[in-house]
mmCIF file of C-alpha atoms and ligand atoms in Angstrom:
data_model
loop_
_atom_site.group_PDB
_atom_site.id
_atom_site.type_symbol
_atom_site.label_atom_id
_atom_site.label_comp_id
_atom_site.label_asym_id
_atom_site.label_seq_id
_atom_site.Cartn_x
_atom_site.Cartn_y
_atom_site.Cartn_z
ATOM 1 C CA MET I 1 -7.648 -3.112 -6.189
ATOM 2 C CA THR I 2 -10.950 -4.907 -6.696
ATOM 3 C CA THR I 3 -14.077 -2.718 -6.602
ATOM 4 C CA ASN I 4 -17.832 -3.034 -6.713
ATOM 5 C CA LYS I 5 -20.274 -0.280 -7.615
ATOM 6 C CA ARG I 6 -21.348 1.005 -4.179
ATOM 7 C CA VAL I 7 -21.331 4.801 -3.723
ATOM 8 C CA VAL I 8 -21.024 6.972 -0.622
ATOM 9 C CA ASP I 9 -24.480 8.009 0.605
ATOM 10 C CA PRO I 10 -24.142 11.028 2.941
ATOM 11 C CA THR I 11 -27.858 10.836 3.841
ATOM 12 C CA LYS I 12 -27.611 7.461 5.605
ATOM 13 C CA PRO I 13 -25.338 6.650 8.564
ATOM 14 C CA SER I 14 -22.686 3.985 8.030
ATOM 15 C CA SER I 15 -21.051 1.776 10.654
ATOM 16 C CA ALA I 16 -17.586 2.735 9.333
ATOM 17 C CA ARG I 17 -18.255 6.476 9.613
ATOM 18 C CA ILE I 18 -19.916 6.199 13.057
ATOM 19 C CA TYR I 19 -16.882 4.215 14.244
ATOM 20 C CA ASP I 20 -14.565 6.825 12.749
ATOM 21 C CA TYR I 21 -16.406 9.501 14.753
ATOM 22 C CA PHE I 22 -15.997 7.514 17.993
ATOM 23 C CA LEU I 23 -12.264 7.211 17.222
ATOM 24 C CA GLY I 24 -12.019 10.989 16.898
ATOM 25 C CA GLY I 25 -11.708 10.885 13.086
ATOM 26 C CA LYS I 26 -12.974 13.475 10.605
ATOM 27 C CA ASP I 27 -14.302 11.158 7.927
ATOM 28 C CA ASN I 28 -17.965 11.265 8.895
ATOM 29 C CA TYR I 29 -21.078 13.246 7.995
ATOM 30 C CA GLU I 30 -23.825 14.979 9.958
ATOM 31 C CA VAL I 31 -26.059 11.867 9.793
ATOM 32 C CA ASP I 32 -23.247 9.783 11.324
ATOM 33 C CA ARG I 33 -22.636 12.313 14.102
ATOM 34 C CA GLU I 34 -26.374 12.408 14.857
ATOM 35 C CA ALA I 35 -26.496 8.604 15.079
ATOM 36 C CA ALA I 36 -23.309 8.610 17.189
ATOM 37 C CA ALA I 37 -24.782 11.197 19.575
ATOM 38 C CA LYS I 38 -27.820 8.974 20.164
ATOM 39 C CA ILE I 39 -25.594 5.954 20.813
ATOM 40 C CA LEU I 40 -23.453 8.036 23.207
ATOM 41 C CA GLU I 41 -26.553 8.972 25.176
ATOM 42 C CA VAL I 42 -27.165 5.332 26.075
ATOM 43 C CA TRP I 43 -23.538 4.056 25.990
ATOM 44 C CA PRO I 44 -21.457 7.005 27.204
ATOM 45 C CA THR I 45 -18.205 5.005 27.290
ATOM 46 C CA VAL I 46 -18.452 3.757 23.697
ATOM 47 C CA ALA I 47 -15.349 5.732 22.678
ATOM 48 C CA SER I 48 -13.270 3.888 25.287
ATOM 49 C CA GLY I 49 -14.731 0.653 23.930
ATOM 50 C CA VAL I 50 -13.569 1.346 20.383
ATOM 51 C CA HIS I 51 -10.104 2.327 21.608
ATOM 52 C CA HIS I 52 -9.903 -0.984 23.542
ATOM 53 C CA ASN I 53 -10.801 -2.690 20.303
ATOM 54 C CA ARG I 54 -8.036 -0.982 18.293
ATOM 55 C CA ALA I 55 -5.543 -1.782 21.055
ATOM 56 C CA PHE I 56 -6.600 -5.444 20.873
ATOM 57 C CA MET I 57 -5.898 -5.438 17.141
ATOM 58 C CA THR I 58 -2.367 -4.197 17.734
ATOM 59 C CA ARG I 59 -1.713 -6.753 20.510
ATOM 60 C CA ALA I 60 -3.115 -9.578 18.378
ATOM 61 C CA VAL I 61 -0.920 -8.612 15.381
ATOM 62 C CA ARG I 62 2.164 -8.431 17.624
ATOM 63 C CA THR I 63 1.354 -11.830 19.135
ATOM 64 C CA LEU I 64 0.841 -13.375 15.699
ATOM 65 C CA SER I 65 3.996 -11.795 14.338
ATOM 66 C CA ASP I 66 5.902 -13.374 17.255
ATOM 67 C CA LEU I 67 4.339 -16.677 16.200
ATOM 68 C CA GLY I 68 5.766 -16.235 12.697
ATOM 69 C CA ILE I 69 2.681 -14.906 10.887
ATOM 70 C CA ARG I 70 3.574 -12.560 8.045
ATOM 71 C CA GLN I 71 0.252 -12.420 6.166
ATOM 72 C CA PHE I 72 -3.065 -10.902 7.215
ATOM 73 C CA LEU I 73 -6.577 -10.713 5.751
ATOM 74 C CA ASP I 74 -8.360 -7.872 7.565
ATOM 75 C CA ILE I 75 -12.108 -7.960 6.899
ATOM 76 C CA GLY I 76 -14.126 -4.931 7.990
ATOM 77 C CA ALA I 77 -10.943 -2.872 7.834
ATOM 78 C CA GLY I 78 -12.615 0.444 8.603
ATOM 79 C CA ILE I 79 -11.665 3.982 7.617
ATOM 80 C CA PRO I 80 -7.863 4.152 7.920
ATOM 81 C CA THR I 81 -6.834 4.949 11.515
ATOM 82 C CA GLU I 82 -3.235 4.874 12.645
ATOM 83 C CA PRO I 83 -1.757 2.504 13.413
ATOM 84 C CA ASN I 84 -3.495 0.521 10.693
ATOM 85 C CA LEU I 85 -2.997 -3.219 10.812
ATOM 86 C CA HIS I 86 -0.364 -3.214 8.038
ATOM 87 C CA GLN I 87 1.632 -0.524 9.824
ATOM 88 C CA THR I 88 1.921 -2.673 12.956
ATOM 89 C CA ALA I 89 2.667 -5.820 10.939
ATOM 90 C CA GLN I 90 5.250 -4.121 8.708
ATOM 91 C CA GLU I 91 6.917 -2.360 11.622
ATOM 92 C CA LEU I 92 7.599 -5.864 12.979
ATOM 93 C CA ASP I 93 8.479 -7.290 9.562
ATOM 94 C CA PRO I 94 8.672 -4.916 6.586
ATOM 95 C CA ALA I 95 7.947 -7.852 4.259
ATOM 96 C CA ALA I 96 4.504 -8.493 5.826
ATOM 97 C CA ARG I 97 1.569 -8.735 3.401
ATOM 98 C CA VAL I 98 -1.914 -7.474 4.167
ATOM 99 C CA VAL I 99 -5.186 -7.650 2.258
ATOM 100 C CA TYR I 100 -7.894 -5.312 3.513
ATOM 101 C CA VAL I 101 -11.593 -5.886 2.819
ATOM 102 C CA ASP I 102 -14.554 -3.602 3.513
ATOM 103 C CA ASN I 103 -17.922 -2.946 1.913
ATOM 104 C CA ASP I 104 -18.079 0.793 2.668
ATOM 105 C CA PRO I 105 -17.351 3.038 -0.344
ATOM 106 C CA LEU I 106 -15.700 5.671 1.861
ATOM 107 C CA VAL I 107 -13.192 3.089 3.123
ATOM 108 C CA LEU I 108 -12.514 2.251 -0.524
ATOM 109 C CA ALA I 109 -12.010 5.934 -1.316
ATOM 110 C CA TYR I 110 -9.272 6.240 1.294
ATOM 111 C CA ALA I 111 -7.687 2.845 0.841
ATOM 112 C CA HIS I 112 -5.446 3.753 -2.086
ATOM 113 C CA ALA I 113 -3.994 6.846 -0.478
ATOM 114 C CA LEU I 114 -3.636 5.685 3.083
ATOM 115 C CA MET I 115 -3.050 1.963 3.053
ATOM 116 C CA THR I 116 0.382 2.073 1.483
ATOM 117 C CA SER I 117 2.948 -0.668 1.838
ATOM 118 C CA THR I 118 6.641 -0.791 2.600
ATOM 119 C CA PRO I 119 8.656 -1.576 -0.549
ATOM 120 C CA GLU I 120 9.451 -5.060 0.809
ATOM 121 C CA GLY I 121 5.851 -5.922 1.727
ATOM 122 C CA LYS I 122 2.555 -5.771 -0.090
ATOM 123 C CA VAL I 123 -0.836 -4.234 0.747
ATOM 124 C CA ALA I 124 -4.020 -4.651 -1.268
ATOM 125 C CA TYR I 125 -7.650 -3.728 -0.869
ATOM 126 C CA ILE I 126 -10.735 -5.671 -1.921
ATOM 127 C CA ASP I 127 -14.088 -3.892 -2.038
ATOM 128 C CA ALA I 128 -16.360 -6.764 -1.025
ATOM 129 C CA ASP I 129 -18.984 -7.853 1.447
ATOM 130 C CA ALA I 130 -18.075 -10.277 4.217
ATOM 131 C CA THR I 131 -21.357 -12.073 3.604
ATOM 132 C CA ASP I 132 -19.901 -13.219 0.263
ATOM 133 C CA PRO I 133 -16.606 -14.798 1.336
ATOM 134 C CA GLN I 134 -16.188 -16.461 -2.069
ATOM 135 C CA ALA I 135 -16.035 -12.994 -3.654
ATOM 136 C CA ILE I 136 -13.122 -12.186 -1.343
ATOM 137 C CA LEU I 137 -11.319 -15.459 -2.046
ATOM 138 C CA SER I 138 -11.763 -15.170 -5.798
ATOM 139 C CA ALA I 139 -10.773 -11.485 -6.076
ATOM 140 C CA PRO I 140 -7.505 -11.271 -8.035
ATOM 141 C CA ALA I 141 -5.870 -9.177 -5.280
ATOM 142 C CA PHE I 142 -6.323 -12.013 -2.790
ATOM 143 C CA ALA I 143 -4.068 -14.589 -4.475
ATOM 144 C CA GLU I 144 -1.801 -11.925 -5.987
ATOM 145 C CA THR I 145 -0.974 -10.583 -2.529
ATOM 146 C CA LEU I 146 -1.025 -13.615 -0.252
ATOM 147 C CA ASP I 147 1.056 -16.774 -0.617
ATOM 148 C CA LEU I 148 -1.611 -19.394 0.060
ATOM 149 C CA ASP I 149 0.947 -22.094 0.811
ATOM 150 C CA GLU I 150 1.840 -20.088 3.903
ATOM 151 C CA PRO I 151 -0.408 -19.312 6.909
ATOM 152 C CA VAL I 152 -2.583 -16.206 6.965
ATOM 153 C CA ALA I 153 -4.266 -14.534 9.955
ATOM 154 C CA VAL I 154 -7.893 -13.584 9.277
ATOM 155 C CA SER I 155 -8.938 -10.549 11.282
ATOM 156 C CA LEU I 156 -12.675 -10.053 11.876
ATOM 157 C CA ILE I 157 -12.424 -7.261 14.405
ATOM 158 C CA ALA I 158 -15.657 -5.506 15.360
ATOM 159 C CA VAL I 159 -17.408 -6.617 12.186
ATOM 160 C CA LEU I 160 -19.332 -9.857 12.800
ATOM 161 C CA HIS I 161 -21.903 -8.042 14.958
ATOM 162 C CA PHE I 162 -23.059 -6.338 11.746
ATOM 163 C CA ILE I 163 -23.837 -9.751 10.267
ATOM 164 C CA ARG I 164 -27.201 -11.328 10.952
ATOM 165 C CA ASP I 165 -27.607 -14.940 12.112
ATOM 166 C CA GLU I 166 -29.325 -15.773 8.829
ATOM 167 C CA GLN I 167 -26.230 -14.517 6.975
ATOM 168 C CA ASP I 168 -24.363 -17.322 8.743
ATOM 169 C CA PRO I 169 -21.317 -15.747 10.412
ATOM 170 C CA ARG I 170 -20.052 -19.206 11.361
ATOM 171 C CA GLY I 171 -20.217 -20.349 7.715
ATOM 172 C CA ILE I 172 -18.363 -17.183 6.641
ATOM 173 C CA VAL I 173 -15.560 -17.958 9.098
ATOM 174 C CA ASP I 174 -15.268 -21.554 7.884
ATOM 175 C CA THR I 175 -15.313 -20.641 4.184
ATOM 176 C CA LEU I 176 -12.431 -18.249 4.754
ATOM 177 C CA MET I 177 -10.432 -20.544 7.038
ATOM 178 C CA ASN I 178 -10.925 -23.556 4.738
ATOM 179 C CA ALA I 179 -9.111 -21.646 1.988
ATOM 180 C CA LEU I 180 -6.042 -21.105 4.169
ATOM 181 C CA ALA I 181 -3.034 -23.236 5.056
ATOM 182 C CA PRO I 182 -2.727 -25.091 8.377
ATOM 183 C CA GLY I 183 -1.101 -22.821 10.931
ATOM 184 C CA SER I 184 -3.390 -19.939 9.908
ATOM 185 C CA TYR I 185 -5.133 -17.933 12.620
ATOM 186 C CA LEU I 186 -8.556 -16.452 13.287
ATOM 187 C CA VAL I 187 -8.903 -13.161 15.206
ATOM 188 C CA ILE I 188 -12.363 -12.015 16.332
ATOM 189 C CA SER I 189 -13.767 -9.279 18.515
ATOM 190 C CA HIS I 190 -17.519 -8.968 18.888
ATOM 191 C CA ILE I 191 -20.006 -6.750 20.738
ATOM 192 C CA THR I 192 -21.723 -8.395 23.681
ATOM 193 C CA ALA I 193 -24.473 -7.533 26.137
ATOM 194 C CA ASP I 194 -22.970 -9.894 28.734
ATOM 195 C CA PHE I 195 -21.225 -7.133 30.689
ATOM 196 C CA ALA I 196 -23.864 -4.386 30.614
ATOM 197 C CA PRO I 197 -27.110 -5.893 29.267
ATOM 198 C CA GLU I 198 -29.384 -2.858 29.404
ATOM 199 C CA THR I 199 -26.798 -0.393 28.062
ATOM 200 C CA MET I 200 -25.955 -2.635 25.142
ATOM 201 C CA ARG I 201 -29.566 -3.508 24.383
ATOM 202 C CA ARG I 202 -30.353 0.192 24.095
ATOM 203 C CA ALA I 203 -27.155 1.018 22.178
ATOM 204 C CA LEU I 204 -27.784 -1.679 19.572
ATOM 205 C CA ALA I 205 -31.449 -0.702 19.272
ATOM 206 C CA THR I 206 -30.195 2.833 18.563
ATOM 207 C CA TYR I 207 -27.851 1.548 15.833
ATOM 208 C CA ARG I 208 -30.740 -0.325 14.234
ATOM 209 C CA ALA I 209 -33.085 2.668 14.492
ATOM 210 C CA SER I 210 -30.425 4.626 12.558
ATOM 211 C CA GLY I 211 -30.557 2.020 9.802
ATOM 212 C CA VAL I 212 -27.381 0.104 10.728
ATOM 213 C CA HIS I 213 -28.080 -3.509 11.663
ATOM 214 C CA ALA I 214 -25.993 -4.515 14.697
ATOM 215 C CA GLN I 215 -26.519 -7.307 17.203
ATOM 216 C CA ASN I 216 -24.824 -8.579 20.327
ATOM 217 C CA ARG I 217 -23.757 -12.188 20.851
ATOM 218 C CA ASN I 218 -23.051 -13.806 24.193
ATOM 219 C CA ARG I 219 -19.812 -15.492 25.211
ATOM 220 C CA ASP I 220 -20.982 -18.967 24.140
ATOM 221 C CA GLU I 221 -22.055 -17.654 20.747
ATOM 222 C CA VAL I 222 -18.765 -15.845 20.196
ATOM 223 C CA THR I 223 -16.807 -18.887 21.415
ATOM 224 C CA SER I 224 -18.713 -21.088 18.969
ATOM 225 C CA LEU I 225 -17.312 -19.003 16.087
ATOM 226 C CA PHE I 226 -13.946 -20.519 17.030
ATOM 227 C CA ASP I 227 -15.219 -24.135 17.106
ATOM 228 C CA GLY I 228 -12.755 -26.426 15.350
ATOM 229 C CA TYR I 229 -9.828 -24.055 15.905
ATOM 230 C CA GLU I 230 -7.453 -24.021 18.856
ATOM 231 C CA LEU I 231 -7.951 -20.958 21.039
ATOM 232 C CA LEU I 232 -4.768 -19.316 22.271
ATOM 233 C CA ASP I 233 -4.576 -18.387 25.949
ATOM 234 C CA PRO I 234 -6.460 -16.744 27.577
ATOM 235 C CA GLY I 235 -9.387 -17.933 25.394
ATOM 236 C CA VAL I 236 -12.389 -15.703 24.767
ATOM 237 C CA VAL I 237 -12.158 -12.767 27.188
ATOM 238 C CA GLY I 238 -13.108 -9.105 27.321
ATOM 239 C CA VAL I 239 -11.385 -7.340 24.425
ATOM 240 C CA HIS I 240 -9.489 -5.121 26.876
ATOM 241 C CA ARG I 241 -8.228 -8.183 28.812
ATOM 242 C CA TRP I 242 -6.761 -10.192 25.920
ATOM 243 C CA ARG I 243 -3.018 -10.461 26.624
ATOM 244 C CA THR I 244 -2.743 -7.051 28.220
ATOM 245 C CA GLU I 245 -0.371 -6.231 31.029
ATOM 246 C CA ALA I 246 -2.645 -3.474 32.295
ATOM 247 C CA GLU I 247 -4.380 -4.078 35.636
ATOM 248 C CA LEU I 248 -8.052 -3.449 34.871
ATOM 249 C CA PRO I 249 -10.829 -3.104 37.418
ATOM 250 C CA GLU I 250 -14.029 -5.049 36.749
ATOM 251 C CA TRP I 251 -16.105 -1.957 35.940
ATOM 252 C CA ARG I 252 -14.083 -1.556 32.750
ATOM 253 C CA ASP I 253 -15.733 -4.676 31.284
ATOM 254 C CA ALA I 254 -18.932 -2.748 30.637
ATOM 255 C CA GLU I 255 -16.928 0.037 29.039
ATOM 256 C CA ALA I 256 -15.279 -2.355 26.560
ATOM 257 C CA GLY I 257 -18.449 -4.309 25.773
ATOM 258 C CA CYS I 258 -16.738 -6.811 23.451
ATOM 259 C CA TRP I 259 -15.514 -10.392 23.617
ATOM 260 C CA ALA I 260 -12.279 -11.220 21.819
ATOM 261 C CA GLY I 261 -10.142 -14.227 21.022
ATOM 262 C CA VAL I 262 -7.480 -15.619 18.703
ATOM 263 C CA ALA I 263 -7.355 -19.228 17.508
ATOM 264 C CA ARG I 264 -5.133 -21.441 15.342
ATOM 265 C CA LYS I 265 -6.163 -23.701 12.492
ATOM 266 C CA ASN I 266 -4.209 -26.933 13.016
HETATM 267 C C1 SAM A 301 -16.768 -1.025 13.695
HETATM 268 S S1 SAM A 301 -15.809 -0.893 12.227
HETATM 269 C C2 SAM A 301 -14.338 -1.794 12.686
HETATM 270 C C3 SAM A 301 -13.114 -1.365 11.918
HETATM 271 C C4 SAM A 301 -11.833 -2.090 12.283
HETATM 272 N N1 SAM A 301 -11.938 -3.526 12.091
HETATM 273 C C5 SAM A 301 -11.467 -1.796 13.708
HETATM 274 O O1 SAM A 301 -11.665 -2.643 14.568
HETATM 275 O O2 SAM A 301 -11.007 -0.699 13.986
HETATM 276 C C6 SAM A 301 -16.648 -2.093 11.207
HETATM 277 C C7 SAM A 301 -16.194 -2.077 9.765
HETATM 278 O O3 SAM A 301 -16.767 -3.230 9.135
HETATM 279 C C8 SAM A 301 -17.306 -2.841 7.891
HETATM 280 N N2 SAM A 301 -18.405 -3.770 7.583
HETATM 281 C C9 SAM A 301 -19.611 -3.885 8.187
HETATM 282 N N3 SAM A 301 -20.326 -4.856 7.621
HETATM 283 C C10 SAM A 301 -19.554 -5.376 6.634
HETATM 284 C C11 SAM A 301 -19.747 -6.405 5.681
HETATM 285 N N4 SAM A 301 -20.888 -7.103 5.639
HETATM 286 N N5 SAM A 301 -18.750 -6.671 4.811
HETATM 287 C C12 SAM A 301 -17.583 -5.955 4.836
HETATM 288 N N6 SAM A 301 -17.355 -4.970 5.726
HETATM 289 C C13 SAM A 301 -18.327 -4.681 6.603
HETATM 290 C C14 SAM A 301 -17.772 -1.416 8.065
HETATM 291 O O4 SAM A 301 -17.849 -0.728 6.828
HETATM 292 C C15 SAM A 301 -16.691 -0.869 8.983
HETATM 293 O O5 SAM A 301 -15.636 -0.323 8.257
#
């Protein structure tokens, strides 16, 4: 495990702990619950949105496993919530290898205990910031866990909206993908105001007022993160609509509030 020197600060809300609260988890503090309550006031269906997001992660991992992917780099892993990405991947192939990355010290605190591998596979955790992709790529756990001659799926699920334009999310994606073999994949979900502009504008303003930077991006902006990679069908769609068999009425788009897609590096 690679670690930095960040410590848990219970006086300031964190995106990981707010998300944990929306998922029904117990790993959050009063400040997180207060921030979450304010977000719920303006985006009452946010909990459904985060569940759609987790369900997308599971569908994407299943799809990629069917395509022969056995290695995953999950950036912005979050506080462990079952099924975690490695549990889905290793259920499909016990030899699957997963490297988790997050910059929240509470995620780090739980990683050792909860993100445990099958004996055949391997799971590692890197305490790093997505805005420094080189730190991820050069962490010993990265090359010790992943076979870089083989494809890897990079998962950036519900994390790039915490990264400012000036921190260059597109450059982060390319730095990571450039380090990986052809046949690797890129998985993204991202908050958008396209479905419910006023709700999302107010929800994101509430995040920021709580001290957590978060921003929406529109469909073109999210699609541009995949430029140079080959999008799988059905392209960039609502996170709840990506390869689901469920029949979903249009009003659920606002509830989900995220674009999602999966693309291949050729
Ligand atoms: C909304 S949660 C999503 C968790 C998980 N990917 C999921 O979809 O269930 C966002 C996670 O990204 C992490 N995060 C936010 N900004 C980050 C950054 N710059 N570098 C690394 N992790 C970050 C947070 O700590 C949090 O755990």
